[in-house]
mmCIF file of C-alpha atoms in Angstrom:
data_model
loop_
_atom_site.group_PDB
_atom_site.id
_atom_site.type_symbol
_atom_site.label_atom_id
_atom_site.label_comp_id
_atom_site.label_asym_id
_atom_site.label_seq_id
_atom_site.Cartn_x
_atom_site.Cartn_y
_atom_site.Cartn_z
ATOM 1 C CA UNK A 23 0.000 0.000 0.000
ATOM 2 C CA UNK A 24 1.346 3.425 -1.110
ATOM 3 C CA UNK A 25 1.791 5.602 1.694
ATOM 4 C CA UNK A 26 -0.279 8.487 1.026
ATOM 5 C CA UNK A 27 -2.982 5.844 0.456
ATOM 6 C CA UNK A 28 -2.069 4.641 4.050
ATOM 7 C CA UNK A 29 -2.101 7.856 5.637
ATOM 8 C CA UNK A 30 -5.649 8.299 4.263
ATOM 9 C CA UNK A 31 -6.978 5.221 5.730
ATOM 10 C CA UNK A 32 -5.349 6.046 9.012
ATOM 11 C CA UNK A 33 -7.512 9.528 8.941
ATOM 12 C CA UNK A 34 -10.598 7.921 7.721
ATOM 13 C CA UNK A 35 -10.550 5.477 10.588
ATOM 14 C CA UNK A 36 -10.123 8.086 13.356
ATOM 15 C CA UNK A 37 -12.609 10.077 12.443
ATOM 16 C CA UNK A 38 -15.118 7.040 12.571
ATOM 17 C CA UNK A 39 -13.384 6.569 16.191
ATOM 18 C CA UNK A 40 -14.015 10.188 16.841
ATOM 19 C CA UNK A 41 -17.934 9.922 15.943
ATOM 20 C CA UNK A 42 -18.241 6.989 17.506
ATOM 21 C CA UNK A 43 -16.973 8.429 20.950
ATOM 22 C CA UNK A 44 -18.546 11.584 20.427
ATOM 23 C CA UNK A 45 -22.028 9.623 19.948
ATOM 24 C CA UNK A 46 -21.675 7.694 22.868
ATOM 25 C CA UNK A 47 -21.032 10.446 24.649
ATOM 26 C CA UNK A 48 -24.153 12.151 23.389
ATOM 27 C CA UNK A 49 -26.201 9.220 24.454
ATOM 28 C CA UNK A 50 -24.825 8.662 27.985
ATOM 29 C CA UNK A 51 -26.006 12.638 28.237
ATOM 30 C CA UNK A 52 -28.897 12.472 27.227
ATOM 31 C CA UNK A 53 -29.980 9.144 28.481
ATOM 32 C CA UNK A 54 -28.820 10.531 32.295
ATOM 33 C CA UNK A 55 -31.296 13.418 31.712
ATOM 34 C CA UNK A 56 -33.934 11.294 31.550
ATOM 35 C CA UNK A 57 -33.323 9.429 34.607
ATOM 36 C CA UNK A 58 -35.703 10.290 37.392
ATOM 37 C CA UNK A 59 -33.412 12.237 40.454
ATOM 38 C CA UNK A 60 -33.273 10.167 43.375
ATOM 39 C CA UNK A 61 -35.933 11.217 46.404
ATOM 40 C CA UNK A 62 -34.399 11.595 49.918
ATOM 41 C CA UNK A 63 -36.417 10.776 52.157
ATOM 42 C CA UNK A 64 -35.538 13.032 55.157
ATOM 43 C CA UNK A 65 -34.550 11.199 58.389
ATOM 44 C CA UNK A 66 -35.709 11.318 61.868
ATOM 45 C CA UNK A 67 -33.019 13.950 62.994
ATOM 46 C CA UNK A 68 -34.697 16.551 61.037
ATOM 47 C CA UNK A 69 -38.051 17.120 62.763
ATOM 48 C CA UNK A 70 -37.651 18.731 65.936
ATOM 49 C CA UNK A 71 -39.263 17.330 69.608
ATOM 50 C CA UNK A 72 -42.345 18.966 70.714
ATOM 51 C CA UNK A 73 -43.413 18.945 74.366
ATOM 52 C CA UNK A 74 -47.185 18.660 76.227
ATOM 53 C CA UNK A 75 -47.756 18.439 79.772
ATOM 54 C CA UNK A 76 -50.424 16.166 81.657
ATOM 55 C CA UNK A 77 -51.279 16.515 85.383
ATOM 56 C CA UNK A 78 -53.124 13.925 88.070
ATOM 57 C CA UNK A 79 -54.179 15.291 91.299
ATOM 58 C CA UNK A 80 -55.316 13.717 94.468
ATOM 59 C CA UNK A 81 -55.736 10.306 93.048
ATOM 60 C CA UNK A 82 -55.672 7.653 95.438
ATOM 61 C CA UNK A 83 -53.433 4.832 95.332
ATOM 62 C CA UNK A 84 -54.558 2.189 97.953
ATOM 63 C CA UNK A 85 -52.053 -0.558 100.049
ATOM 64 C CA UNK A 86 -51.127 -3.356 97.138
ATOM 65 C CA UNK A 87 -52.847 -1.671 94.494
ATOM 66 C CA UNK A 88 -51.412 -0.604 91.113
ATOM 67 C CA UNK A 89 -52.828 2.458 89.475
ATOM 68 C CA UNK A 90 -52.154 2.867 85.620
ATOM 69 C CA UNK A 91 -51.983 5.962 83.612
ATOM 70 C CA UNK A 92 -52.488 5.227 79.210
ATOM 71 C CA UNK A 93 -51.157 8.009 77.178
ATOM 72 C CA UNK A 94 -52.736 7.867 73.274
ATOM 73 C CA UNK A 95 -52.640 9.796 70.401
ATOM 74 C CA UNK A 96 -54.648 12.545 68.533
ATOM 75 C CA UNK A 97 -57.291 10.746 66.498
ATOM 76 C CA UNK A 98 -56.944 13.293 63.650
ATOM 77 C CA UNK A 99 -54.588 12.933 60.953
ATOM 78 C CA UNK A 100 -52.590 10.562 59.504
ATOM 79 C CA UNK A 101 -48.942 11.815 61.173
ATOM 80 C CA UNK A 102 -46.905 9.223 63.426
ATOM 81 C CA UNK A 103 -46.450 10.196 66.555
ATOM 82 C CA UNK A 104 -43.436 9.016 68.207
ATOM 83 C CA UNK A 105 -42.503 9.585 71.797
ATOM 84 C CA UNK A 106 -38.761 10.436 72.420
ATOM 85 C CA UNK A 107 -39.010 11.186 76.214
ATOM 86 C CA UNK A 108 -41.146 10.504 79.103
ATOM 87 C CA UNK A 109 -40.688 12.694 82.510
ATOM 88 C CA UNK A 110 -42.803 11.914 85.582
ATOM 89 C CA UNK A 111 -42.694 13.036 89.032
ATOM 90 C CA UNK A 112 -45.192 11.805 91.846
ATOM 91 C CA UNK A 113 -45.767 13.239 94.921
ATOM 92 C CA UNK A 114 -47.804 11.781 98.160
ATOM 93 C CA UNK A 115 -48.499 12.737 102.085
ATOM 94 C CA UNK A 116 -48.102 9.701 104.512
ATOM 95 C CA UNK A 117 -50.631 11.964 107.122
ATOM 96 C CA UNK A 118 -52.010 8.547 108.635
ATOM 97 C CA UNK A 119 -51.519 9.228 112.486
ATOM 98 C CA UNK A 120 -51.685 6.644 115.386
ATOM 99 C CA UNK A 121 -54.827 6.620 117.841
ATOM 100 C CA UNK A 122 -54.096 9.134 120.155
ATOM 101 C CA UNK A 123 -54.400 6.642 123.596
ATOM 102 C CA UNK A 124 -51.180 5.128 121.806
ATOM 103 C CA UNK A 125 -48.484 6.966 122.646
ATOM 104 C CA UNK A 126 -45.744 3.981 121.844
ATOM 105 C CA UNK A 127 -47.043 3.183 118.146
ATOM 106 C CA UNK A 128 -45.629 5.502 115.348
ATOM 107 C CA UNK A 129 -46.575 4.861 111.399
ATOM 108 C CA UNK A 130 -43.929 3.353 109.424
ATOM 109 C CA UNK A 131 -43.283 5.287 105.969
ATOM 110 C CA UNK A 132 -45.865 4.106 102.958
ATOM 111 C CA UNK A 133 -43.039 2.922 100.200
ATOM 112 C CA UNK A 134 -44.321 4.226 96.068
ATOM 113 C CA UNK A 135 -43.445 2.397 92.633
ATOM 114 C CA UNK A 136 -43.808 4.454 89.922
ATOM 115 C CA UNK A 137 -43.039 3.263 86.358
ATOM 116 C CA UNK A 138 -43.117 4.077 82.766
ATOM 117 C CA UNK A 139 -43.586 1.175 80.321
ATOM 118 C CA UNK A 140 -43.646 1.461 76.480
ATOM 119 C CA UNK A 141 -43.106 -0.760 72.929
ATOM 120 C CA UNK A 142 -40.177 1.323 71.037
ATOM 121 C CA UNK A 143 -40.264 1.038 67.650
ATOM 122 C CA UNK A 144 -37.634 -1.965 67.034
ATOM 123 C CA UNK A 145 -37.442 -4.656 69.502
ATOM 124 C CA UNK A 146 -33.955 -5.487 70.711
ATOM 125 C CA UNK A 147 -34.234 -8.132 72.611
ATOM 126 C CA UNK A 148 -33.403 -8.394 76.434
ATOM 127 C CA UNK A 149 -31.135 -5.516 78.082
ATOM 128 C CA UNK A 150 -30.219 -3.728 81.166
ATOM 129 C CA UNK A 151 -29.380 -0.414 81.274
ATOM 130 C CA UNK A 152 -28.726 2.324 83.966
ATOM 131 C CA UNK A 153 -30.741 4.460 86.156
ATOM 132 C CA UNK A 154 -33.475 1.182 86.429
ATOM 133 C CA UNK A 155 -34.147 1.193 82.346
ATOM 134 C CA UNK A 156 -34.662 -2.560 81.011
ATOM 135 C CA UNK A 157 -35.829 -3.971 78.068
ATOM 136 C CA UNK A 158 -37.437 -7.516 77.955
ATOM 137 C CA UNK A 159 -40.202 -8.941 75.278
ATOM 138 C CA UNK A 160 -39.965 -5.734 73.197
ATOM 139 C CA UNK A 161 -41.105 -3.548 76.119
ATOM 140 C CA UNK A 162 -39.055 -0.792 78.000
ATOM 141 C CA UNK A 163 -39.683 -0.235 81.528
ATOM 142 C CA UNK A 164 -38.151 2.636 83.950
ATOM 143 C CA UNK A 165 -38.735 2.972 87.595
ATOM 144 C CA UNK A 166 -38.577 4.440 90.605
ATOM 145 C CA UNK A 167 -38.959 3.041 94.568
ATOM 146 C CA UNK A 168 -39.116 5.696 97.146
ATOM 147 C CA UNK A 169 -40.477 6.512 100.580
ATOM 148 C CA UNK A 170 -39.489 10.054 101.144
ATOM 149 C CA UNK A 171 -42.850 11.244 99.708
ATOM 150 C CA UNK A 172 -41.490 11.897 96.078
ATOM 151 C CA UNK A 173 -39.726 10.161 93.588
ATOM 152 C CA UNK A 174 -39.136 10.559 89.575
ATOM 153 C CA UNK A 175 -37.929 8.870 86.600
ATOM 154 C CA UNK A 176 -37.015 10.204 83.226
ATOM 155 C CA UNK A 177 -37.253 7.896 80.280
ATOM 156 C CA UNK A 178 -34.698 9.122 76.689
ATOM 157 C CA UNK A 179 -35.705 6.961 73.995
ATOM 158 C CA UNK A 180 -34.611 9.247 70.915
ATOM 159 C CA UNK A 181 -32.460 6.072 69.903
ATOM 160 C CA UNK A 182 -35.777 4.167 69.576
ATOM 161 C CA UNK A 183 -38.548 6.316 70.368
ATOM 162 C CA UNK A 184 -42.502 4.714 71.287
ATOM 163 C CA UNK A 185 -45.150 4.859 68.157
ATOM 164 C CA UNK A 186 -48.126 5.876 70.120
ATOM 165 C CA UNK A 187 -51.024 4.770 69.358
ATOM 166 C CA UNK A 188 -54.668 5.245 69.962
ATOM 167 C CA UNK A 189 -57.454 4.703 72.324
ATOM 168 C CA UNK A 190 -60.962 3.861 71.597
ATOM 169 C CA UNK A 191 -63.413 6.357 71.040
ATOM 170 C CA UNK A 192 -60.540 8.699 72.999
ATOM 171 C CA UNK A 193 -63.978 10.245 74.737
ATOM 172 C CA UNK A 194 -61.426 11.531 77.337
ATOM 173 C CA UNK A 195 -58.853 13.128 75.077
ATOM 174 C CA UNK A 196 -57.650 16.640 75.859
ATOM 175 C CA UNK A 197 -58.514 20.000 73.686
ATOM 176 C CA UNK A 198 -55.486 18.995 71.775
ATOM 177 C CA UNK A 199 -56.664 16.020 70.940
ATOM 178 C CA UNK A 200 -54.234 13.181 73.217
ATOM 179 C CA UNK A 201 -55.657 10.853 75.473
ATOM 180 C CA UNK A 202 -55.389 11.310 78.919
ATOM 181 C CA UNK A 203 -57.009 9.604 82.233
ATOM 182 C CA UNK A 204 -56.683 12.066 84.869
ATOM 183 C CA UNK A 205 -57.960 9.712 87.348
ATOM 184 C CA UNK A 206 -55.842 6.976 86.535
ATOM 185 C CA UNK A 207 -57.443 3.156 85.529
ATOM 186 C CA UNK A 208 -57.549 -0.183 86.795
ATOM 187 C CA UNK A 209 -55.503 -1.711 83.930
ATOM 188 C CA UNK A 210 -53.003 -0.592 81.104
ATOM 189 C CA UNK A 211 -54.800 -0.294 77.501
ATOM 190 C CA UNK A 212 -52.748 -1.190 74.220
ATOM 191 C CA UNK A 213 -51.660 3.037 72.958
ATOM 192 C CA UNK A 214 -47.906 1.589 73.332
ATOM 193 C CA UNK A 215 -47.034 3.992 76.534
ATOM 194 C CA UNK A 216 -48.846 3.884 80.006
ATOM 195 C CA UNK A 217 -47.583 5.059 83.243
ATOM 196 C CA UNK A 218 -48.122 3.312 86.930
ATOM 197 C CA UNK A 219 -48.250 4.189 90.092
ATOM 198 C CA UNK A 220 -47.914 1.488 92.819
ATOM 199 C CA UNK A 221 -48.357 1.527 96.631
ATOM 200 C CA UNK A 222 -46.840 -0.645 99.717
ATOM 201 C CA UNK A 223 -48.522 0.965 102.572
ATOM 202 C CA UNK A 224 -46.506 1.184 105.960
ATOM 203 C CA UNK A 225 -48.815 -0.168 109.143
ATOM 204 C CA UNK A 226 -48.566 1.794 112.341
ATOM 205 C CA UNK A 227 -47.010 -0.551 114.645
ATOM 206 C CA UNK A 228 -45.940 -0.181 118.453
ATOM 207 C CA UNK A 229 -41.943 0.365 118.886
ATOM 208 C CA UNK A 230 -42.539 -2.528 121.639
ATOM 209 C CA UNK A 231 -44.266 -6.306 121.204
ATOM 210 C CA UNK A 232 -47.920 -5.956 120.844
ATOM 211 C CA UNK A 233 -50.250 -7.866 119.287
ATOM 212 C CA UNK A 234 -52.156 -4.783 118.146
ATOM 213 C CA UNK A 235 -51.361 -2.942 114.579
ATOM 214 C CA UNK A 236 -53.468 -0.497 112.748
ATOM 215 C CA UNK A 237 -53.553 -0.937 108.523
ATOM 216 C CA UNK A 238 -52.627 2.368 106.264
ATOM 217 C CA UNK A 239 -55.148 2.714 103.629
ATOM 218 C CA UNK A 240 -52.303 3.864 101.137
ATOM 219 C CA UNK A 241 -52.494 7.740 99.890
ATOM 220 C CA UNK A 242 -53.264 9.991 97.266
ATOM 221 C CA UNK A 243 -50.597 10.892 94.869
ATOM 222 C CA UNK A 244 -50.065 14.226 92.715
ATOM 223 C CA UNK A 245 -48.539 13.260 89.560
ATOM 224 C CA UNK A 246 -46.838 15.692 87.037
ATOM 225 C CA UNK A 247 -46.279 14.349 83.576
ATOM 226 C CA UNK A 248 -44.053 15.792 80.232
ATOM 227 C CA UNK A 249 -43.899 13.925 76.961
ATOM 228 C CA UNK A 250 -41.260 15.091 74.369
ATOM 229 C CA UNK A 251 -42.388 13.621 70.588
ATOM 230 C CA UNK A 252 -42.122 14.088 66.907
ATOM 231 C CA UNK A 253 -44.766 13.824 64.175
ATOM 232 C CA UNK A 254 -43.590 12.455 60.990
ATOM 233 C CA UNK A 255 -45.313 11.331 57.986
ATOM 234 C CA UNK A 256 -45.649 7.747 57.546
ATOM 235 C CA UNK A 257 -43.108 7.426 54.889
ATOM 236 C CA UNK A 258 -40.529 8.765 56.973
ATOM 237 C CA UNK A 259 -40.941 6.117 59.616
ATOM 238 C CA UNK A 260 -40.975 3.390 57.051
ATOM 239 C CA UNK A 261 -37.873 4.402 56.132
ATOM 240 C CA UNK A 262 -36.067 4.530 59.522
ATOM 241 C CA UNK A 263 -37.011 1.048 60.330
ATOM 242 C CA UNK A 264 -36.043 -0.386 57.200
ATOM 243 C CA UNK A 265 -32.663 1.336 57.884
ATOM 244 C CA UNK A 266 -32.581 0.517 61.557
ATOM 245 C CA UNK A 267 -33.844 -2.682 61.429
ATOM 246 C CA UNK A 268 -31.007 -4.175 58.702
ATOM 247 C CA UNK A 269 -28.461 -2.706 61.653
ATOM 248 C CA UNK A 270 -29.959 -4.960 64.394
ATOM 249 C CA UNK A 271 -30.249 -7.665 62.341
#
């Protein structure tokens, strides 16, 4: 082959090359145009807590009896509520005196349980953690023993916050729309959070051997309540579990 013929062929060939590439090139563009752009669906972190306050007063809490408090959610809209934080403090006056023609009995102090009990989003099993947290069965329980006439717990569950649900009819819920039982209720009801109050009355004994001892009723309690919570769409919380879940797994 002459070499001017060569030459020719060698330009021919990369200019083919050169369309070639530049086509490709041209398709890759255009074909990433038409892709749909990925949706992010936002995570947890960026809705901020919200707070609302509940109150019990002068609700009695009798020697062995347990006295439970069920928290639900508004009934309106279609929002997850999620519960990040639980604070309670109770209150009580042990005011039972002894019969005043016994001079040697005194009352022994009446001893309070309170608790806070939820089902977090993703079950993890059975764990111990501090300030009286556990988690057995897929529930998560804090508490409190005290007989100094107050005690408190605080529950932090951002890590794995509560999906609250609802309660029947909610025929008690506030002006905002939660559900609430000021007076408290004989058992807990399935809204995924519920707080109780129990009660291990002291007797009033004599400080020397008698055969005589006088019962405490139990007492009323004062109880002061503050949820922190987020409301995200449904989506959202999909979304977190899937991702949360795969790291438990």
């Amino acid at each position: 082959m002459k070499r001017k013929e060569k030459k020719r062929m060698i330009l021919i060939g990369s200019a083919v090359s050169f369309i070639i590439l530049m086509a490709m090139i041209t398709v890759a563009i255009v074909g990433g145009k038409n892709e749909a752009p990925e949706i992010k669906v936002p995570g947890l972190e960026e809705y901020g807590e919200e707070i609302v306050d509940f109150t019990a007063e002068n609700v009695m809490v009798g020697d062995g009896e347990t006295v439970f408090w069920n928290v639900g959610r508004p009934a309106n809209g279609t929002d997850i509520i999620l519960v990040t934080g639980v604070q309670v403090l109770i209150s009580w006056s042990d005011d039972e005196q002894p019969p005043l023609l016994r001079p040697l009995y005194s009352n022994t102090p009446d001893v309070f349980t309170l608790s806070v009990e939820g089902v977090p989003a993703i079950s993890r099993g059975s764990s111990s953690g501090g300030n009286n947290t556990t988690s057995t069965g897929g529930v998560i329980r804090i508490s409190s023993t005290s007989e100094m006439g107050s005690t408190r717990v605080n529950l932090n569950i951002m890590d794995n916050p509560i999906i609250l649900g609802t309660f029947g009819n909610q025929s008690n819920s506030t002006d905002g729309g939660w559900y609430w039982e000021p007076s408290g209720s004989s058992e807990p009801a399935d809204t995924g959070l519920f707080i109780n109050v129990s009660c291990t009355a002291g007797d009033i004994k004599s400080s020397r051997p008698a055969l005589l001892m006088y019962n405490d009723p139990g007492d009323q309690i004062n109880m002061a309540v503050t949820i922190s919570f987020k409301t995200v769409p449904q989506e959202v919380l999909d979304h977190w579990l899937q991702q949360n879940s795969r790291s438990t797994s």
